[in-house]
Amino acid sequence: VATESIRWNAFSMVGVGPEINVPYEVDEYGKVASYRARQIVIDNSVVTEMVAFNGDLSKIGFLKDDNTAIVHRLRPNGSTLIIGSGGGRDILVALANGQQDIQAVEVNPLVVRLADEDFREFTGQVYSRQGVQKVVGDARSYIANSSESFDVILATLIDTWAASAAG
């Protein structure tokens, strides 16, 4: 549920939920490790996550074991295209796994604004990190008009309705 920074643009309503702790591991003693996150909610139906990040990659080492991290281990030090980069979690997974050439494509400019500007102290300006190229636009058009090739192309749980609504 979005509770803060509710904004509108021509094709969506975007808001930010409260800070939450997201569990990612339970040790043999039952102790739960978690990370801090905030959800960006689009049209009260689509959710993307902002992960608390202070710029220190060693503090997000848990993302090395994320389900999406395997592609970065298969193609280390490769050029990476993230389709639907949302709140920046996939960007952090790529950075945590050593990728240094990342193009992050997000169709909704409000999502990028929230993750990289409005909540910059929370996210560490994930879209503005060294090695990350921010692209605001439709990924299909971007890929069709690009002459670049990529070692890793990642599209994690993207909402295809968002691109349709954007035209």
Coordinates of N, CA and C in Angstrom, one line a residue:
V1 N 0.8 -1.2 0.0 CA 0.0 0.0 0.0 C 0.9 1.2 0.0
A2 N 0.6 2.1 -0.9 CA 1.4 3.4 -1.0 C 0.9 4.3 0.1
T3 N 1.9 4.8 0.8 CA 1.5 5.8 1.9 C 2.2 7.1 1.8
E4 N 3.2 7.2 0.9 CA 4.0 8.4 0.8 C 4.2 8.8 -0.7
S5 N 4.5 10.0 -1.0 CA 4.9 10.5 -2.3 C 4.1 10.0 -3.4
I6 N 2.8 10.1 -3.2 CA 1.9 9.6 -4.3 C 1.9 10.7 -5.4
R7 N 2.2 10.2 -6.6 CA 2.3 11.1 -7.8 C 1.6 10.5 -9.0
W8 N 1.2 11.4 -9.9 CA 0.5 11.0 -11.1 C 1.3 11.5 -12.3
N9 N 1.3 10.7 -13.4 CA 1.7 11.2 -14.7 C 0.6 10.8 -15.7
A10 N 0.9 10.9 -17.0 CA -0.1 10.6 -18.0 C -0.6 9.2 -18.0
F11 N 0.1 8.3 -17.5 CA -0.3 6.9 -17.6 C -0.3 6.1 -16.3
S12 N 0.0 6.7 -15.2 CA 0.0 5.9 -13.9 C -0.1 6.8 -12.7
M13 N -0.5 6.1 -11.6 CA -0.3 6.6 -10.3 C 0.8 5.9 -9.6
V14 N 1.7 6.6 -9.0 CA 2.9 5.9 -8.4 C 3.0 6.4 -6.9
G15 N 3.2 5.5 -6.0 CA 3.4 5.9 -4.6 C 4.4 5.0 -3.9
V16 N 4.8 5.4 -2.8 CA 5.9 4.7 -2.0 C 5.3 4.2 -0.7
G17 N 5.5 2.9 -0.4 CA 5.1 2.4 0.9 C 6.1 2.6 2.0
P18 N 5.7 2.3 3.2 CA 6.6 2.5 4.4 C 7.8 1.5 4.3
E19 N 8.8 1.9 5.1 CA 10.0 1.0 5.1 C 9.7 -0.3 5.8
I20 N 10.2 -1.4 5.2 CA 9.9 -2.7 5.8 C 11.2 -3.5 5.9
N21 N 11.3 -4.5 6.7 CA 12.4 -5.4 6.7 C 12.0 -6.7 6.0
V22 N 12.8 -7.1 5.0 CA 12.6 -8.2 4.2 C 13.5 -9.3 4.6
P23 N 13.0 -10.4 5.1 CA 13.9 -11.5 5.5 C 14.5 -12.2 4.2
Y24 N 15.8 -12.6 4.4 CA 16.4 -13.4 3.2 C 17.1 -14.6 3.7
E25 N 17.3 -14.8 5.0 CA 18.0 -16.0 5.4 C 17.7 -16.3 6.9
V26 N 17.7 -17.6 7.2 CA 17.5 -18.0 8.6 C 18.7 -18.9 8.9
D27 N 19.4 -18.6 9.9 CA 20.6 -19.5 10.2 C 20.1 -20.7 11.1
E28 N 21.1 -21.6 11.4 CA 20.8 -22.8 12.1 C 20.2 -22.6 13.5
Y29 N 20.3 -21.4 14.0 CA 19.8 -21.0 15.3 C 18.4 -20.4 15.3
G30 N 17.9 -20.2 14.0 CA 16.6 -19.6 13.8 C 16.7 -18.0 13.8
K31 N 17.9 -17.5 13.7 CA 18.0 -16.0 13.6 C 17.8 -15.6 12.2
V32 N 16.9 -14.6 12.0 CA 16.6 -14.2 10.7 C 17.4 -13.0 10.3
A33 N 18.0 -13.0 9.1 CA 18.7 -11.9 8.5 C 17.7 -11.2 7.6
S34 N 17.7 -9.9 7.6 CA 16.8 -9.1 6.7 C 17.5 -7.9 6.2
Y35 N 16.9 -7.3 5.2 CA 17.4 -6.0 4.6 C 16.2 -5.0 4.6
R36 N 16.5 -3.7 4.6 CA 15.5 -2.7 4.6 C 15.1 -2.4 3.2
A37 N 13.8 -2.2 3.0 CA 13.3 -1.9 1.6 C 12.1 -1.0 1.7
R38 N 11.7 -0.4 0.6 CA 10.5 0.3 0.4 C 9.9 -0.1 -0.9
Q39 N 8.6 -0.3 -1.0 CA 8.0 -0.7 -2.2 C 7.5 0.6 -2.9
I40 N 7.7 0.6 -4.2 CA 7.0 1.5 -5.1 C 5.8 0.8 -5.7
V41 N 4.7 1.4 -5.5 CA 3.4 0.8 -6.0 C 2.9 1.6 -7.2
I42 N 2.6 0.9 -8.3 CA 2.1 1.5 -9.5 C 0.7 1.1 -9.7
D43 N -0.2 2.1 -9.8 CA -1.6 1.9 -10.0 C -2.2 0.9 -9.0
N44 N -1.7 0.9 -7.8 CA -2.2 0.0 -6.7 C -2.2 -1.5 -7.1
S45 N -1.4 -1.9 -8.1 CA -1.4 -3.3 -8.5 C 0.0 -3.8 -8.8
V46 N 0.9 -3.0 -9.2 CA 2.3 -3.5 -9.5 C 3.3 -2.9 -8.5
V47 N 4.2 -3.8 -8.0 CA 5.1 -3.4 -7.0 C 6.5 -3.6 -7.5
T48 N 7.4 -2.6 -7.2 CA 8.8 -2.8 -7.5 C 9.5 -2.3 -6.2
E49 N 10.7 -2.8 -5.9 CA 11.3 -2.6 -4.6 C 12.5 -1.7 -4.7
M50 N 12.6 -0.8 -3.7 CA 13.8 0.0 -3.5 C 14.5 -0.7 -2.3
V51 N 15.8 -1.0 -2.4 CA 16.6 -1.5 -1.3 C 17.4 -0.5 -0.7
A52 N 17.5 -0.4 0.6 CA 18.3 0.5 1.3 C 19.8 0.3 0.9
F53 N 20.5 1.4 0.4 CA 21.8 1.2 0.0 C 22.6 2.5 0.2
N54 N 23.7 2.4 0.9 CA 24.5 3.6 1.3 C 25.7 3.8 0.4
G55 N 25.8 3.0 -0.7 CA 27.0 3.1 -1.6 C 28.0 2.0 -1.3
D56 N 28.0 1.3 -0.2 CA 29.0 0.3 0.1 C 28.5 -1.0 -0.4
L57 N 29.1 -1.5 -1.5 CA 28.7 -2.8 -2.1 C 28.8 -4.0 -1.1
S58 N 29.7 -3.9 -0.2 CA 29.9 -5.0 0.8 C 28.6 -5.2 1.7
K59 N 27.8 -4.1 1.8 CA 26.7 -4.2 2.7 C 25.5 -4.8 2.0
I60 N 25.6 -5.1 0.6 CA 24.5 -5.7 -0.1 C 25.0 -7.1 -0.6
G61 N 25.9 -7.7 0.1 CA 26.4 -9.0 -0.4 C 25.3 -10.1 -0.4
F62 N 24.3 -9.9 0.3 CA 23.2 -10.9 0.3 C 22.6 -11.0 -1.1
L63 N 22.7 -9.9 -1.9 CA 22.1 -9.9 -3.3 C 22.9 -10.8 -4.2
K64 N 24.2 -11.2 -3.8 CA 24.9 -12.1 -4.6 C 24.2 -13.5 -4.8
D65 N 23.4 -13.8 -3.8 CA 22.7 -15.0 -3.8 C 21.2 -14.9 -4.2
D66 N 20.9 -13.8 -4.7 CA 19.5 -13.6 -5.2 C 19.3 -14.5 -6.4
N67 N 18.0 -14.9 -6.6 CA 17.7 -15.8 -7.7 C 18.1 -15.3 -9.1
T68 N 18.1 -14.0 -9.2 CA 18.5 -13.4 -10.5 C 20.0 -13.3 -10.7
A69 N 20.8 -13.6 -9.6 CA 22.2 -13.4 -9.7 C 22.9 -14.4 -10.5
I70 N 22.3 -15.5 -10.8 CA 23.0 -16.6 -11.6 C 23.4 -16.1 -12.9
V71 N 22.7 -15.2 -13.6 CA 23.1 -14.7 -14.9 C 24.4 -14.0 -14.8
H72 N 24.6 -13.3 -13.7 CA 25.8 -12.5 -13.6 C 27.0 -13.4 -13.3
R73 N 26.8 -14.5 -12.7 CA 27.9 -15.5 -12.5 C 28.2 -16.2 -13.8
L74 N 27.2 -16.4 -14.6 CA 27.4 -17.1 -15.9 C 28.1 -16.2 -16.9
R75 N 27.9 -14.9 -16.8 CA 28.5 -13.9 -17.7 C 29.1 -12.7 -16.9
P76 N 30.1 -13.0 -16.1 CA 30.8 -12.0 -15.3 C 31.4 -10.9 -16.2
N77 N 31.5 -9.7 -15.6 CA 32.1 -8.6 -16.3 C 31.6 -8.4 -17.7
G78 N 30.3 -8.6 -17.9 CA 29.6 -8.4 -19.2 C 28.8 -7.2 -19.2
S79 N 28.5 -6.8 -20.4 CA 27.5 -5.7 -20.5 C 26.1 -6.2 -20.2
T80 N 25.4 -5.4 -19.4 CA 24.1 -5.9 -18.8 C 23.0 -4.9 -19.2
L81 N 21.9 -5.5 -19.7 CA 20.7 -4.7 -20.0 C 19.6 -5.2 -19.1
I82 N 19.1 -4.2 -18.3 CA 18.0 -4.6 -17.4 C 16.8 -3.9 -17.9
I83 N 15.8 -4.8 -18.2 CA 14.5 -4.3 -18.8 C 13.5 -4.2 -17.6
G84 N 13.0 -3.0 -17.4 CA 12.1 -2.8 -16.3 C 12.8 -2.7 -15.0
S85 N 13.7 -1.8 -14.9 CA 14.6 -1.7 -13.7 C 14.0 -1.2 -12.5
G86 N 12.8 -0.6 -12.6 CA 11.9 -0.3 -11.5 C 12.6 0.5 -10.4
G87 N 12.5 0.0 -9.1 CA 13.1 0.7 -8.0 C 14.6 0.5 -7.8
G88 N 15.2 -0.3 -8.7 CA 16.6 -0.4 -8.7 C 17.2 -1.7 -8.1
R89 N 16.3 -2.6 -7.7 CA 16.9 -3.8 -7.0 C 17.7 -4.6 -8.0
D90 N 17.3 -4.8 -9.2 CA 18.1 -5.6 -10.2 C 19.4 -4.9 -10.5
I91 N 19.4 -3.6 -10.5 CA 20.7 -2.8 -10.6 C 21.6 -3.2 -9.5
L92 N 21.1 -3.2 -8.3 CA 22.0 -3.6 -7.1 C 22.5 -5.0 -7.2
V93 N 21.6 -5.9 -7.7 CA 22.0 -7.3 -7.8 C 23.2 -7.4 -8.8
A94 N 23.1 -6.6 -9.9 CA 24.2 -6.6 -10.9 C 25.5 -6.0 -10.3
L95 N 25.3 -4.9 -9.6 CA 26.5 -4.3 -9.0 C 27.1 -5.2 -7.9
A96 N 26.3 -5.8 -7.1 CA 26.8 -6.7 -6.1 C 27.6 -7.9 -6.7
N97 N 27.2 -8.2 -7.9 CA 27.9 -9.4 -8.6 C 29.0 -8.9 -9.5
G98 N 29.4 -7.7 -9.4 CA 30.6 -7.2 -10.1 C 30.4 -6.6 -11.5
Q99 N 29.1 -6.5 -11.9 CA 28.9 -6.0 -13.3 C 29.2 -4.5 -13.2
Q100 N 29.9 -4.0 -14.3 CA 30.3 -2.6 -14.3 C 29.7 -1.8 -15.5
D101 N 29.1 -2.5 -16.4 CA 28.5 -1.8 -17.6 C 27.0 -2.2 -17.7
I102 N 26.2 -1.4 -17.0 CA 24.8 -1.7 -16.8 C 23.9 -0.6 -17.5
Q103 N 23.0 -1.0 -18.4 CA 22.0 -0.1 -18.9 C 20.7 -0.5 -18.3
A104 N 20.1 0.4 -17.6 CA 18.8 0.2 -16.8 C 17.7 0.9 -17.6
V105 N 16.8 0.2 -18.1 CA 15.7 0.7 -18.9 C 14.4 0.6 -18.1
E106 N 13.8 1.8 -17.8 CA 12.5 1.8 -17.1 C 11.6 2.8 -17.9
V107 N 10.4 2.3 -18.1 CA 9.4 3.0 -18.9 C 8.8 4.2 -18.2
N108 N 8.7 4.1 -16.8 CA 8.0 5.1 -16.1 C 8.9 6.1 -15.4
P109 N 8.9 7.3 -15.9 CA 9.8 8.3 -15.3 C 9.6 8.6 -13.9
L110 N 8.4 8.4 -13.4 CA 8.1 8.7 -12.0 C 8.8 7.6 -11.1
V111 N 8.9 6.4 -11.6 CA 9.6 5.4 -10.8 C 11.1 5.7 -10.7
V112 N 11.7 6.1 -11.8 CA 13.1 6.5 -11.8 C 13.3 7.7 -10.9
R113 N 12.4 8.7 -11.0 CA 12.5 9.9 -10.1 C 12.5 9.5 -8.6
L114 N 11.5 8.7 -8.3 CA 11.4 8.3 -6.9 C 12.7 7.5 -6.4
A115 N 13.1 6.6 -7.2 CA 14.3 5.7 -6.8 C 15.6 6.5 -6.8
D116 N 15.7 7.4 -7.7 CA 17.0 8.1 -7.9 C 17.1 9.5 -7.3
E117 N 16.0 10.1 -7.1 CA 16.0 11.5 -6.6 C 15.3 11.7 -5.3
D118 N 14.0 11.4 -5.3 CA 13.2 11.7 -4.1 C 13.6 10.9 -2.9
F119 N 14.0 9.6 -3.1 CA 14.5 8.7 -2.1 C 15.9 8.4 -2.2
R120 N 16.7 9.4 -2.7 CA 18.1 9.2 -2.9 C 18.9 8.8 -1.7
E121 N 18.5 9.3 -0.5 CA 19.3 9.0 0.7 C 19.0 7.5 1.0
F122 N 17.9 7.0 0.7 CA 17.5 5.6 1.0 C 18.2 4.6 0.0
T123 N 18.2 5.0 -1.3 CA 18.7 4.1 -2.4 C 20.1 4.3 -2.8
G124 N 20.7 5.4 -2.3 CA 22.1 5.7 -2.7 C 22.2 6.1 -4.2
Q125 N 21.1 6.7 -4.7 CA 21.0 7.1 -6.1 C 21.4 5.9 -7.0
V126 N 20.7 4.8 -6.9 CA 21.1 3.6 -7.6 C 21.2 3.8 -9.2
Y127 N 20.4 4.7 -9.7 CA 20.4 4.9 -11.2 C 21.6 5.8 -11.6
S128 N 22.2 6.5 -10.7 CA 23.3 7.4 -10.9 C 24.7 6.8 -10.6
R129 N 24.7 5.6 -10.2 CA 26.0 4.9 -9.8 C 26.9 4.9 -11.0
Q130 N 28.2 4.9 -10.7 CA 29.2 4.7 -11.8 C 29.0 3.3 -12.5
G131 N 29.0 3.3 -13.8 CA 28.8 2.1 -14.6 C 27.3 1.8 -14.9
V132 N 26.4 2.7 -14.4 CA 25.0 2.5 -14.7 C 24.5 3.6 -15.6
Q133 N 24.0 3.2 -16.8 CA 23.4 4.2 -17.7 C 21.8 4.1 -17.5
K134 N 21.3 5.2 -17.1 CA 19.8 5.3 -16.9 C 19.1 5.6 -18.3
V135 N 18.1 4.8 -18.6 CA 17.4 5.0 -19.9 C 15.9 5.0 -19.5
V136 N 15.2 6.1 -19.7 CA 13.8 6.2 -19.4 C 13.1 6.1 -20.8
G137 N 12.4 5.0 -20.9 CA 11.7 4.7 -22.2 C 11.3 3.3 -22.3
D138 N 10.6 3.0 -23.4 CA 10.1 1.6 -23.6 C 11.3 0.7 -24.0
A139 N 11.5 -0.4 -23.4 CA 12.7 -1.2 -23.6 C 12.6 -1.8 -25.0
R140 N 11.4 -2.2 -25.5 CA 11.3 -2.8 -26.9 C 11.8 -1.8 -27.9
S141 N 11.4 -0.5 -27.8 CA 11.9 0.5 -28.7 C 13.4 0.7 -28.6
Y142 N 13.8 0.7 -27.3 CA 15.2 1.0 -27.1 C 16.1 -0.1 -27.7
I143 N 15.7 -1.4 -27.5 CA 16.4 -2.5 -28.1 C 16.4 -2.5 -29.6
A144 N 15.2 -2.2 -30.2 CA 15.0 -2.2 -31.6 C 15.9 -1.1 -32.3
N145 N 16.1 0.0 -31.6 CA 16.9 1.1 -32.1 C 18.3 1.1 -31.7
S146 N 18.8 0.1 -31.0 CA 20.1 0.1 -30.5 C 21.0 -0.9 -31.3
S147 N 22.2 -0.5 -31.6 CA 23.1 -1.4 -32.3 C 24.0 -2.2 -31.3
E148 N 23.8 -2.0 -30.1 CA 24.6 -2.6 -29.1 C 24.2 -4.1 -28.9
S149 N 25.1 -4.9 -28.4 CA 24.8 -6.3 -28.0 C 25.1 -6.3 -26.5
F150 N 24.5 -7.3 -25.8 CA 24.6 -7.4 -24.4 C 25.0 -8.8 -24.0
D151 N 25.8 -9.0 -23.0 CA 26.1 -10.3 -22.5 C 25.0 -10.9 -21.6
V152 N 24.3 -9.9 -20.9 CA 23.3 -10.3 -20.0 C 22.1 -9.4 -20.3
I153 N 20.9 -10.0 -20.5 CA 19.7 -9.3 -20.6 C 18.7 -9.9 -19.5
L154 N 18.3 -9.0 -18.7 CA 17.5 -9.4 -17.5 C 16.2 -8.6 -17.5
A155 N 15.1 -9.4 -17.4 CA 13.7 -8.8 -17.3 C 13.0 -9.6 -16.2
T156 N 13.1 -9.1 -15.0 CA 12.6 -9.8 -13.8 C 11.2 -9.3 -13.5
L157 N 10.2 -10.2 -13.7 CA 8.9 -9.9 -13.2 C 8.4 -8.6 -13.7
I158 N 8.6 -8.2 -15.0 CA 8.2 -7.0 -15.5 C 6.7 -7.0 -15.8
D159 N 6.0 -5.9 -15.7 CA 4.6 -5.8 -15.9 C 4.4 -5.2 -17.3
T160 N 4.0 -6.0 -18.2 CA 3.8 -5.6 -19.6 C 2.7 -4.6 -19.8
W161 N 1.8 -4.5 -18.8 CA 0.7 -3.5 -18.9 C 1.3 -2.1 -18.8
A162 N 2.4 -1.9 -18.1 CA 3.0 -0.6 -17.9 C 3.4 0.0 -19.2
A163 N 4.0 -0.8 -20.1 CA 4.5 -0.3 -21.4 C 3.3 0.0 -22.3
S164 N 2.2 -0.9 -22.2 CA 1.0 -0.6 -23.0 C 0.4 0.7 -22.6
A165 N 0.3 0.9 -21.3 CA -0.3 2.2 -20.8 C 0.5 3.4 -21.2
A166 N 1.8 3.2 -21.4 CA 2.7 4.3 -21.7 C 2.5 4.6 -23.2
G167 N 1.9 3.8 -24.0 CA 1.7 4.0 -25.4 C 2.8 3.3 -26.2

